[in-house]
Amino acid sequence: MRKANLALVLRALRADGPQSRARLARMTGLNKATMSSLVAELEQRRLVRLGAVVGGAIGRPGQLVELRPRTVCGIGLEANVDYAAVAVLDLSGDLVLHRRVPTDVVGLGAVAAVDLLAGLAAEARRTVEAMGGWVAGVTAAVPGLVDVDGGVVRFAPNLHWRDAPVVDQLSASLDLPAGRIAVDNDANLSAVAEHVTGVAAGATDLLYLTGEVGVGGGVIADGRLLRGATGFTGEVGHMPLDPAGADCGCGRTGCWETQVGLGALLRSVAEEDDPVRDPSLDLEKRLATIVGRARDGDQRTLAALERIGAALGVGASILVNILNPAAVVLGGYFAVLADWLIAPAERELTARVVATGAEQPATCRLLPSDLGFTAAVRGGAYAAMEHVLTDPTLAPVPAPGNRWELVPAQSTVDSRR
């Protein structure tokens, strides 16, 4: 019961911000004496701290209780076709560290790629511990079918991984209990990040589209991540929209991602020897080049973005008709090129979504993500934080004299391959 009450207080502070103990007691339905005891334990575990003193209209002034920054942290990892990444978030959701390493993840193979992720996680953990913090857990994001309970990536077509035991391998490398290490689909974790802190934060029903080499979908329904019967919800990039179309990495033909995935974009806007198609260059820099060409009125670039935007709208209309989300959040390169993709996509949505028009004026919104390519690693870090949000007693009580230093957030792109 005490663990549940501690978790209740933490979640209230995370959802609603700093509160007085009296206000927390009213919000949670707990009595004031119990609340004082709970806050004292959370403070001892360095999960909360006492902030400003505020006065009320009635009674004595109260001191605000707030989540303590840069102490308890979650680590998110991501493996994608041409990069690996790590992010660290603290309990209040602030970014402590972010690093992305451009590399040929496909060429590395699953074992070496997970070793790279383990190295990034170990480096991030050292950073957290150097400032006196504690790591609640680690969650890796991978684009593919993930057996979350088993900790295994069953099939990641664009990475060429099959039955990769990611959690076991990470556990062997990191000095953390296996129960605090997880792996999940990148779109699922991105949807979690968007739901918590993105442009559609708080929306109870949203769809996130990844916009990377693969196109995945993360679905939040009634405020919760939708997983489906076997946990493989969201493989929207493999909707067969053109049976006579291009070959897909999954072994089929005409999948949606062959029309709107990153590979389709790069082939459409440039010849093979163009720098924007060089996988050794950082993706965000290549996308910046495409943005520059679009702004300069390059006809090939503009025509390609018009076609891809329309194809994006056609596929999205199918999903909107099925799921009826309040918003479709466009991630990855979709967000970077939103100025040119959203207009043709919205035209297709208007033409194809049934629940539009005067009878339902509040239609689904297309929103470019403001989390950029950090959505999946942020979602992983949020998921890792769930361990302590569910059981705050996991957070250790620091030894006497242990100081918790604050350091600036770090964000880097490593150019080494």
Short mmCIF file of C-alpha atoms in Angstrom, two decimals:
data_model
loop_
_atom_site.label_atom_id
_atom_site.label_comp_id
_atom_site.label_asym_id
_atom_site.label_seq_id
_atom_site.Cartn_x
_atom_site.Cartn_y
_atom_site.Cartn_z
CA MET A 1 0.00 0.00 0.00
CA ARG A 2 2.80 2.42 0.85
CA LYS A 3 4.52 1.79 -2.51
CA ALA A 4 1.23 2.53 -4.28
CA ASN A 5 0.75 5.75 -2.30
CA LEU A 6 4.32 6.90 -2.99
CA ALA A 7 3.73 6.25 -6.69
CA LEU A 8 0.43 8.13 -6.53
CA VAL A 9 2.20 11.23 -5.19
CA LEU A 10 4.99 11.06 -7.78
CA ARG A 11 2.54 10.74 -10.66
CA ALA A 12 0.46 13.64 -9.36
CA LEU A 13 3.54 15.86 -9.29
CA ARG A 14 4.57 14.74 -12.76
CA ALA A 15 1.13 15.38 -14.19
CA ASP A 16 0.28 18.65 -12.43
CA GLY A 17 3.58 20.20 -11.38
CA PRO A 18 4.64 21.45 -7.92
CA GLN A 19 1.98 21.31 -5.21
CA SER A 20 1.74 21.98 -1.50
CA ARG A 21 1.37 18.95 0.76
CA ALA A 22 -2.16 20.06 1.63
CA ARG A 23 -3.06 20.28 -2.05
CA LEU A 24 -1.48 16.87 -2.73
CA ALA A 25 -3.56 15.39 0.08
CA ARG A 26 -6.74 16.74 -1.49
CA MET A 27 -5.72 15.58 -5.00
CA THR A 28 -4.92 12.03 -3.91
CA GLY A 29 -7.56 11.58 -1.20
CA LEU A 30 -4.91 10.84 1.43
CA ASN A 31 -4.91 12.48 4.85
CA LYS A 32 -2.40 15.20 5.71
CA ALA A 33 -0.37 13.11 8.16
CA THR A 34 0.06 10.34 5.61
CA MET A 35 1.01 12.87 2.95
CA SER A 36 3.67 14.43 5.17
CA SER A 37 5.17 10.98 5.79
CA LEU A 38 5.13 10.11 2.08
CA VAL A 39 6.74 13.39 1.06
CA ALA A 40 9.43 12.90 3.69
CA GLU A 41 10.32 9.48 2.27
CA LEU A 42 10.31 10.74 -1.31
CA GLU A 43 12.57 13.59 -0.25
CA GLN A 44 14.90 11.13 1.49
CA ARG A 45 15.12 9.07 -1.72
CA ARG A 46 15.95 12.30 -3.63
CA LEU A 47 12.83 11.97 -5.80
CA VAL A 48 11.32 15.28 -4.65
CA ARG A 49 12.50 18.45 -2.96
CA LEU A 50 10.81 21.28 -1.13
CA GLY A 51 10.50 24.48 -3.12
CA ALA A 52 9.01 27.91 -2.68
CA VAL A 53 6.71 28.87 0.17
CA VAL A 54 3.28 29.91 -1.05
CA GLY A 55 0.46 31.55 0.84
CA GLY A 56 -3.17 30.56 0.64
CA ALA A 57 -6.40 32.45 1.20
CA ILE A 58 -7.06 30.35 4.30
CA GLY A 59 -4.60 28.91 6.80
CA ARG A 60 -0.84 28.97 7.08
CA PRO A 61 1.47 29.29 4.05
CA GLY A 62 2.55 25.98 2.53
CA GLN A 63 5.81 24.87 0.95
CA LEU A 64 5.65 23.48 -2.58
CA VAL A 65 6.76 19.92 -3.22
CA GLU A 66 8.41 19.43 -6.64
CA LEU A 67 10.19 16.68 -8.55
CA ARG A 68 13.91 16.84 -7.97
CA PRO A 69 15.89 17.39 -11.22
CA ARG A 70 18.95 15.47 -12.39
CA THR A 71 18.88 12.77 -9.73
CA VAL A 72 16.80 9.76 -10.82
CA CYS A 73 17.14 9.24 -14.59
CA GLY A 74 16.01 6.92 -17.38
CA ILE A 75 18.19 5.94 -20.34
CA GLY A 76 16.72 5.53 -23.81
CA LEU A 77 18.59 3.85 -26.68
CA GLU A 78 17.82 3.58 -30.38
CA ALA A 79 19.19 1.48 -33.23
CA ASN A 80 18.14 2.57 -36.71
CA VAL A 81 19.42 1.89 -40.20
CA ASP A 82 22.17 4.51 -40.24
CA TYR A 83 22.60 5.63 -36.65
CA ALA A 84 22.57 4.64 -33.00
CA ALA A 85 21.48 7.05 -30.28
CA VAL A 86 21.16 7.51 -26.54
CA ALA A 87 19.23 9.99 -24.39
CA VAL A 88 18.95 10.54 -20.66
CA LEU A 89 15.90 12.17 -19.09
CA ASP A 90 15.39 12.97 -15.45
CA LEU A 91 12.20 12.46 -13.48
CA SER A 92 10.86 15.89 -14.44
CA GLY A 93 11.36 15.11 -18.14
CA ASP A 94 14.37 17.37 -18.70
CA LEU A 95 16.96 16.19 -21.24
CA VAL A 96 20.21 15.53 -19.40
CA LEU A 97 22.16 14.07 -22.33
CA HIS A 98 21.62 13.19 -25.98
CA ARG A 99 24.08 11.64 -28.40
CA ARG A 100 23.62 10.23 -31.90
CA VAL A 101 26.32 8.24 -33.69
CA PRO A 102 25.99 7.96 -37.50
CA THR A 103 26.96 4.39 -38.43
CA ASP A 104 25.97 1.51 -40.69
CA VAL A 105 23.83 -0.42 -38.23
CA VAL A 106 22.75 -2.90 -40.92
CA GLY A 107 26.36 -3.67 -41.76
CA LEU A 108 27.27 -4.12 -38.11
CA GLY A 109 24.74 -6.88 -37.62
CA ALA A 110 22.57 -7.36 -34.54
CA VAL A 111 25.28 -8.47 -32.08
CA ALA A 112 27.73 -5.66 -32.83
CA ALA A 113 24.93 -3.09 -33.00
CA VAL A 114 23.61 -4.05 -29.56
CA ASP A 115 27.19 -3.92 -28.25
CA LEU A 116 27.32 -0.34 -29.55
CA LEU A 117 24.07 0.45 -27.72
CA ALA A 118 25.47 -1.10 -24.56
CA GLY A 119 28.53 1.14 -24.83
CA LEU A 120 26.36 4.23 -25.25
CA ALA A 121 24.26 3.20 -22.24
CA ALA A 122 27.36 2.60 -20.10
CA GLU A 123 28.75 6.01 -21.05
CA ALA A 124 25.42 7.66 -20.22
CA ARG A 125 25.25 5.85 -16.90
CA ARG A 126 28.71 7.11 -15.97
CA THR A 127 27.56 10.65 -16.73
CA VAL A 128 24.50 10.22 -14.49
CA GLU A 129 26.50 8.71 -11.64
CA ALA A 130 29.23 11.36 -11.92
CA MET A 131 26.63 13.98 -11.03
CA GLY A 132 25.38 11.85 -8.13
CA GLY A 133 22.37 10.42 -9.95
CA TRP A 134 20.82 6.96 -10.17
CA VAL A 135 19.61 5.11 -13.28
CA ALA A 136 16.07 3.77 -13.01
CA GLY A 137 16.33 1.64 -16.16
CA VAL A 138 17.27 1.34 -19.82
CA THR A 139 14.89 0.87 -22.77
CA ALA A 140 16.04 0.35 -26.35
CA ALA A 141 13.99 1.36 -29.41
CA VAL A 142 14.20 -0.76 -32.57
CA PRO A 143 12.19 -0.46 -35.81
CA GLY A 144 10.53 -3.85 -36.10
CA LEU A 145 8.40 -6.52 -34.48
CA VAL A 146 9.41 -6.68 -30.82
CA ASP A 147 8.47 -9.32 -28.26
CA VAL A 148 8.47 -6.91 -25.33
CA ASP A 149 7.88 -9.56 -22.66
CA GLY A 150 10.65 -11.78 -24.02
CA GLY A 151 13.04 -8.91 -24.70
CA VAL A 152 13.59 -10.12 -28.27
CA VAL A 153 13.41 -8.32 -31.63
CA ARG A 154 11.57 -10.94 -33.67
CA PHE A 155 11.92 -9.26 -37.08
CA ALA A 156 13.39 -5.90 -38.05
CA PRO A 157 13.30 -5.98 -41.87
CA ASN A 158 15.25 -2.80 -42.50
CA LEU A 159 17.98 -3.84 -40.04
CA HIS A 160 17.97 -7.48 -41.23
CA TRP A 161 17.58 -8.70 -37.64
CA ARG A 162 15.72 -11.86 -36.69
CA ASP A 163 15.22 -13.15 -33.14
CA ALA A 164 17.81 -10.79 -31.66
CA PRO A 165 17.92 -11.24 -27.83
CA VAL A 166 18.49 -7.56 -27.14
CA VAL A 167 17.62 -7.54 -23.44
CA ASP A 168 19.79 -10.55 -22.62
CA GLN A 169 22.74 -9.03 -24.48
CA LEU A 170 22.33 -5.64 -22.81
CA SER A 171 21.97 -7.32 -19.42
CA ALA A 172 25.24 -9.17 -19.95
CA SER A 173 27.02 -5.87 -20.64
CA LEU A 174 25.36 -3.53 -18.14
CA ASP A 175 25.41 -3.91 -14.38
CA LEU A 176 21.65 -3.57 -14.07
CA PRO A 177 18.97 -6.12 -13.18
CA ALA A 178 17.34 -7.61 -16.30
CA GLY A 179 13.96 -6.42 -15.02
CA ARG A 180 15.08 -2.82 -15.50
CA ILE A 181 16.18 -3.32 -19.12
CA ALA A 182 13.68 -3.49 -21.98
CA VAL A 183 13.31 -3.24 -25.74
CA ASP A 184 10.31 -1.95 -27.67
CA ASN A 185 9.26 -0.80 -31.12
CA ASP A 186 10.55 2.67 -32.02
CA ALA A 187 7.15 3.99 -33.10
CA ASN A 188 5.55 2.83 -29.85
CA LEU A 189 8.17 4.65 -27.80
CA SER A 190 7.91 7.75 -29.99
CA ALA A 191 4.15 7.79 -29.43
CA VAL A 192 4.75 7.62 -25.68
CA ALA A 193 7.11 10.62 -25.88
CA GLU A 194 4.63 12.61 -27.94
CA HIS A 195 1.82 11.77 -25.54
CA VAL A 196 3.85 12.90 -22.53
CA THR A 197 5.60 15.99 -23.82
CA GLY A 198 5.22 16.53 -27.59
CA VAL A 199 3.00 18.71 -29.76
CA ALA A 200 -0.03 16.55 -28.92
CA ALA A 201 0.82 16.13 -25.24
CA GLY A 202 -2.17 14.95 -23.24
CA ALA A 203 -4.21 13.90 -26.29
CA THR A 204 -6.02 10.73 -25.35
CA ASP A 205 -6.12 9.44 -28.94
CA LEU A 206 -3.22 10.04 -31.30
CA LEU A 207 -1.26 8.33 -34.05
CA TYR A 208 2.49 8.82 -34.45
CA LEU A 209 4.17 8.12 -37.82
CA THR A 210 7.93 7.62 -37.74
CA GLY A 211 9.12 9.00 -41.11
CA GLU A 212 12.42 7.11 -41.25
CA VAL A 213 13.73 4.36 -43.58
CA GLY A 214 10.87 2.32 -42.26
CA VAL A 215 7.47 3.83 -41.59
CA GLY A 216 5.96 2.70 -38.32
CA GLY A 217 2.94 3.80 -36.36
CA GLY A 218 2.52 4.22 -32.62
CA VAL A 219 -1.07 4.42 -31.40
CA ILE A 220 -2.30 6.01 -28.18
CA ALA A 221 -5.95 5.03 -27.60
CA ASP A 222 -7.91 6.34 -24.63
CA GLY A 223 -4.64 7.53 -23.10
CA ARG A 224 -2.82 4.19 -23.35
CA LEU A 225 -0.40 2.63 -25.81
CA LEU A 226 -2.24 0.20 -28.08
CA ARG A 227 -0.31 -3.06 -28.51
CA GLY A 228 -2.80 -5.52 -29.99
CA ALA A 229 -3.27 -9.24 -29.34
CA THR A 230 0.40 -10.23 -29.76
CA GLY A 231 2.07 -6.86 -29.20
CA PHE A 232 2.81 -6.12 -32.85
CA THR A 233 0.44 -3.21 -33.47
CA GLY A 234 1.73 -0.38 -35.65
CA GLU A 235 3.37 -2.00 -38.69
CA VAL A 236 1.58 0.53 -40.87
CA GLY A 237 4.47 0.92 -43.30
CA HIS A 238 3.65 -2.51 -44.68
CA MET A 239 0.10 -1.73 -45.75
CA PRO A 240 -0.01 -2.98 -49.39
CA LEU A 241 -0.99 0.19 -51.24
CA ASP A 242 0.44 -0.78 -54.65
CA PRO A 243 0.72 -4.55 -55.29
CA ALA A 244 2.61 -3.81 -58.51
CA GLY A 245 4.94 -1.35 -56.82
CA ALA A 246 8.53 -1.42 -55.61
CA ASP A 247 10.10 -4.20 -53.56
CA CYS A 248 10.08 -3.61 -49.80
CA GLY A 249 12.64 -4.62 -47.21
CA CYS A 250 10.08 -6.96 -45.67
CA GLY A 251 10.14 -9.13 -48.83
CA ARG A 252 6.79 -7.95 -50.17
CA THR A 253 5.97 -5.44 -52.89
CA GLY A 254 4.15 -2.13 -52.91
CA CYS A 255 4.20 -1.45 -49.16
CA TRP A 256 3.38 2.10 -48.06
CA GLU A 257 6.96 2.72 -46.93
CA THR A 258 8.23 2.12 -50.48
CA GLN A 259 6.26 5.27 -51.36
CA VAL A 260 6.91 7.47 -48.33
CA GLY A 261 9.89 6.03 -46.44
CA LEU A 262 13.21 7.85 -46.28
CA GLY A 263 14.64 5.74 -49.10
CA ALA A 264 11.78 6.78 -51.38
CA LEU A 265 12.41 10.43 -50.55
CA LEU A 266 16.15 10.30 -51.24
CA ARG A 267 15.69 8.43 -54.52
CA SER A 268 13.08 10.93 -55.63
CA VAL A 269 15.00 14.12 -54.88
CA ALA A 270 18.50 13.22 -56.07
CA GLU A 271 20.69 10.99 -58.25
CA GLU A 272 22.73 8.22 -56.64
CA ASP A 273 25.98 10.22 -56.55
CA ASP A 274 24.34 13.21 -54.82
CA PRO A 275 25.63 13.88 -51.26
CA VAL A 276 22.08 13.71 -49.85
CA ARG A 277 22.14 9.98 -50.63
CA ASP A 278 25.46 9.36 -48.87
CA PRO A 279 24.66 7.33 -45.72
CA SER A 280 28.02 8.25 -44.17
CA LEU A 281 26.82 11.85 -43.79
CA ASP A 282 24.62 12.87 -40.87
CA LEU A 283 20.96 12.54 -41.82
CA GLU A 284 19.88 15.88 -40.39
CA LYS A 285 22.51 17.65 -42.48
CA ARG A 286 21.31 15.84 -45.61
CA LEU A 287 17.73 16.81 -44.84
CA ALA A 288 18.84 20.42 -44.35
CA THR A 289 20.22 20.32 -47.89
CA ILE A 290 16.84 19.13 -49.18
CA VAL A 291 15.09 21.90 -47.23
CA GLY A 292 17.44 24.44 -48.82
CA ARG A 293 16.70 23.14 -52.32
CA ALA A 294 12.96 23.26 -51.69
CA ARG A 295 13.20 26.85 -50.46
CA ASP A 296 15.22 27.75 -53.54
CA GLY A 297 12.44 26.39 -55.74
CA ASP A 298 14.26 23.35 -57.15
CA GLN A 299 11.62 21.70 -59.34
CA ARG A 300 12.75 18.11 -58.88
CA THR A 301 12.70 18.52 -55.09
CA LEU A 302 9.31 20.23 -55.05
CA ALA A 303 7.72 17.65 -57.36
CA ALA A 304 9.06 14.80 -55.22
CA LEU A 305 7.74 16.33 -52.02
CA GLU A 306 4.32 16.87 -53.62
CA ARG A 307 4.13 13.19 -54.63
CA ILE A 308 5.32 11.91 -51.28
CA GLY A 309 2.98 14.24 -49.40
CA ALA A 310 0.02 12.94 -51.41
CA ALA A 311 1.04 9.32 -50.78
CA LEU A 312 1.44 10.16 -47.09
CA GLY A 313 -2.12 11.50 -47.05
CA VAL A 314 -3.55 8.42 -48.81
CA GLY A 315 -2.03 6.03 -46.26
CA ALA A 316 -2.86 8.27 -43.32
CA SER A 317 -6.49 8.47 -44.46
CA ILE A 318 -6.85 4.70 -44.09
CA LEU A 319 -5.50 4.85 -40.56
CA VAL A 320 -7.62 7.86 -39.62
CA ASN A 321 -10.77 6.11 -40.88
CA ILE A 322 -9.93 3.08 -38.71
CA LEU A 323 -8.59 4.75 -35.55
CA ASN A 324 -10.30 8.17 -35.50
CA PRO A 325 -7.40 9.90 -33.69
CA ALA A 326 -7.53 13.52 -32.59
CA ALA A 327 -4.11 14.08 -34.16
CA VAL A 328 -1.61 12.44 -36.46
CA VAL A 329 1.90 13.43 -35.35
CA LEU A 330 4.49 13.35 -38.12
CA GLY A 331 7.94 12.37 -36.92
CA GLY A 332 11.36 11.89 -38.46
CA TYR A 333 11.85 13.44 -41.86
CA PHE A 334 8.09 14.04 -42.18
CA ALA A 335 8.46 16.73 -39.50
CA VAL A 336 11.59 18.25 -41.06
CA LEU A 337 9.86 18.64 -44.45
CA ALA A 338 6.39 19.34 -43.07
CA ASP A 339 6.16 22.73 -44.83
CA TRP A 340 5.96 20.89 -48.16
CA LEU A 341 4.34 17.58 -47.15
CA ILE A 342 1.35 18.66 -45.06
CA ALA A 343 -0.61 20.54 -47.74
CA PRO A 344 -0.81 17.61 -50.22
CA ALA A 345 -1.37 15.18 -47.35
CA GLU A 346 -4.26 17.24 -46.00
CA ARG A 347 -5.87 17.37 -49.44
CA GLU A 348 -5.93 13.58 -49.53
CA LEU A 349 -7.25 13.37 -45.98
CA THR A 350 -10.08 15.77 -46.78
CA ALA A 351 -10.99 13.76 -49.88
CA ARG A 352 -10.78 10.32 -48.29
CA VAL A 353 -11.64 10.50 -44.58
CA VAL A 354 -15.32 9.75 -44.08
CA ALA A 355 -15.87 11.69 -40.84
CA THR A 356 -15.25 15.17 -42.25
CA GLY A 357 -17.34 18.09 -43.34
CA ALA A 358 -20.09 20.10 -41.70
CA GLU A 359 -21.37 17.13 -39.72
CA GLN A 360 -17.99 16.82 -37.95
CA PRO A 361 -15.99 20.03 -38.26
CA ALA A 362 -13.38 19.04 -35.65
CA THR A 363 -11.36 16.75 -37.95
CA CYS A 364 -8.04 15.07 -37.28
CA ARG A 365 -5.02 17.39 -37.24
CA LEU A 366 -1.68 16.70 -38.95
CA LEU A 367 1.04 17.97 -36.61
CA PRO A 368 4.81 17.97 -37.22
CA SER A 369 6.65 16.64 -34.19
CA ASP A 370 8.87 19.09 -32.33
CA LEU A 371 10.97 16.27 -30.85
CA GLY A 372 12.85 15.67 -34.10
CA PHE A 373 14.85 12.46 -34.26
CA THR A 374 14.94 12.25 -30.45
CA ALA A 375 11.36 10.98 -30.08
CA ALA A 376 12.20 7.27 -29.85
CA VAL A 377 15.10 7.66 -27.40
CA ARG A 378 13.04 10.07 -25.29
CA GLY A 379 10.21 7.54 -25.27
CA GLY A 380 12.69 4.87 -24.20
CA ALA A 381 13.89 7.04 -21.34
CA TYR A 382 10.30 7.72 -20.27
CA ALA A 383 9.55 3.99 -20.37
CA ALA A 384 12.67 3.28 -18.31
CA MET A 385 11.47 5.79 -15.72
CA GLU A 386 8.28 3.76 -15.24
CA HIS A 387 10.18 1.40 -12.94
CA VAL A 388 10.57 4.05 -10.27
CA LEU A 389 7.21 5.70 -11.00
CA THR A 390 5.58 2.34 -10.31
CA ASP A 391 7.75 1.53 -7.28
CA PRO A 392 9.52 4.59 -5.83
CA THR A 393 11.19 2.41 -3.18
CA LEU A 394 13.56 1.18 -5.91
CA ALA A 395 15.34 4.54 -5.66
CA PRO A 396 18.12 4.10 -3.08
CA VAL A 397 18.62 6.39 -0.13
CA PRO A 398 22.00 8.10 -0.72
CA ALA A 399 24.75 7.63 1.81
CA PRO A 400 25.32 10.56 4.19
CA GLY A 401 27.28 13.34 2.56
CA ASN A 402 26.51 12.26 -1.00
CA ARG A 403 25.92 15.45 -2.98
CA TRP A 404 23.71 15.56 -6.05
CA GLU A 405 25.36 17.98 -8.46
CA LEU A 406 23.49 19.62 -11.34
CA VAL A 407 25.18 19.69 -14.75
CA PRO A 408 24.05 21.24 -18.05
CA ALA A 409 22.22 19.02 -20.52
CA GLN A 410 24.38 17.66 -23.33
CA SER A 411 23.39 16.94 -26.94
CA THR A 412 25.89 15.80 -29.53
CA VAL A 413 26.11 14.16 -32.92
CA ASP A 414 29.25 12.03 -33.13
CA SER A 415 30.74 12.11 -36.62
CA ARG A 416 32.91 9.04 -36.00
CA ARG A 417 31.80 5.86 -37.74
#
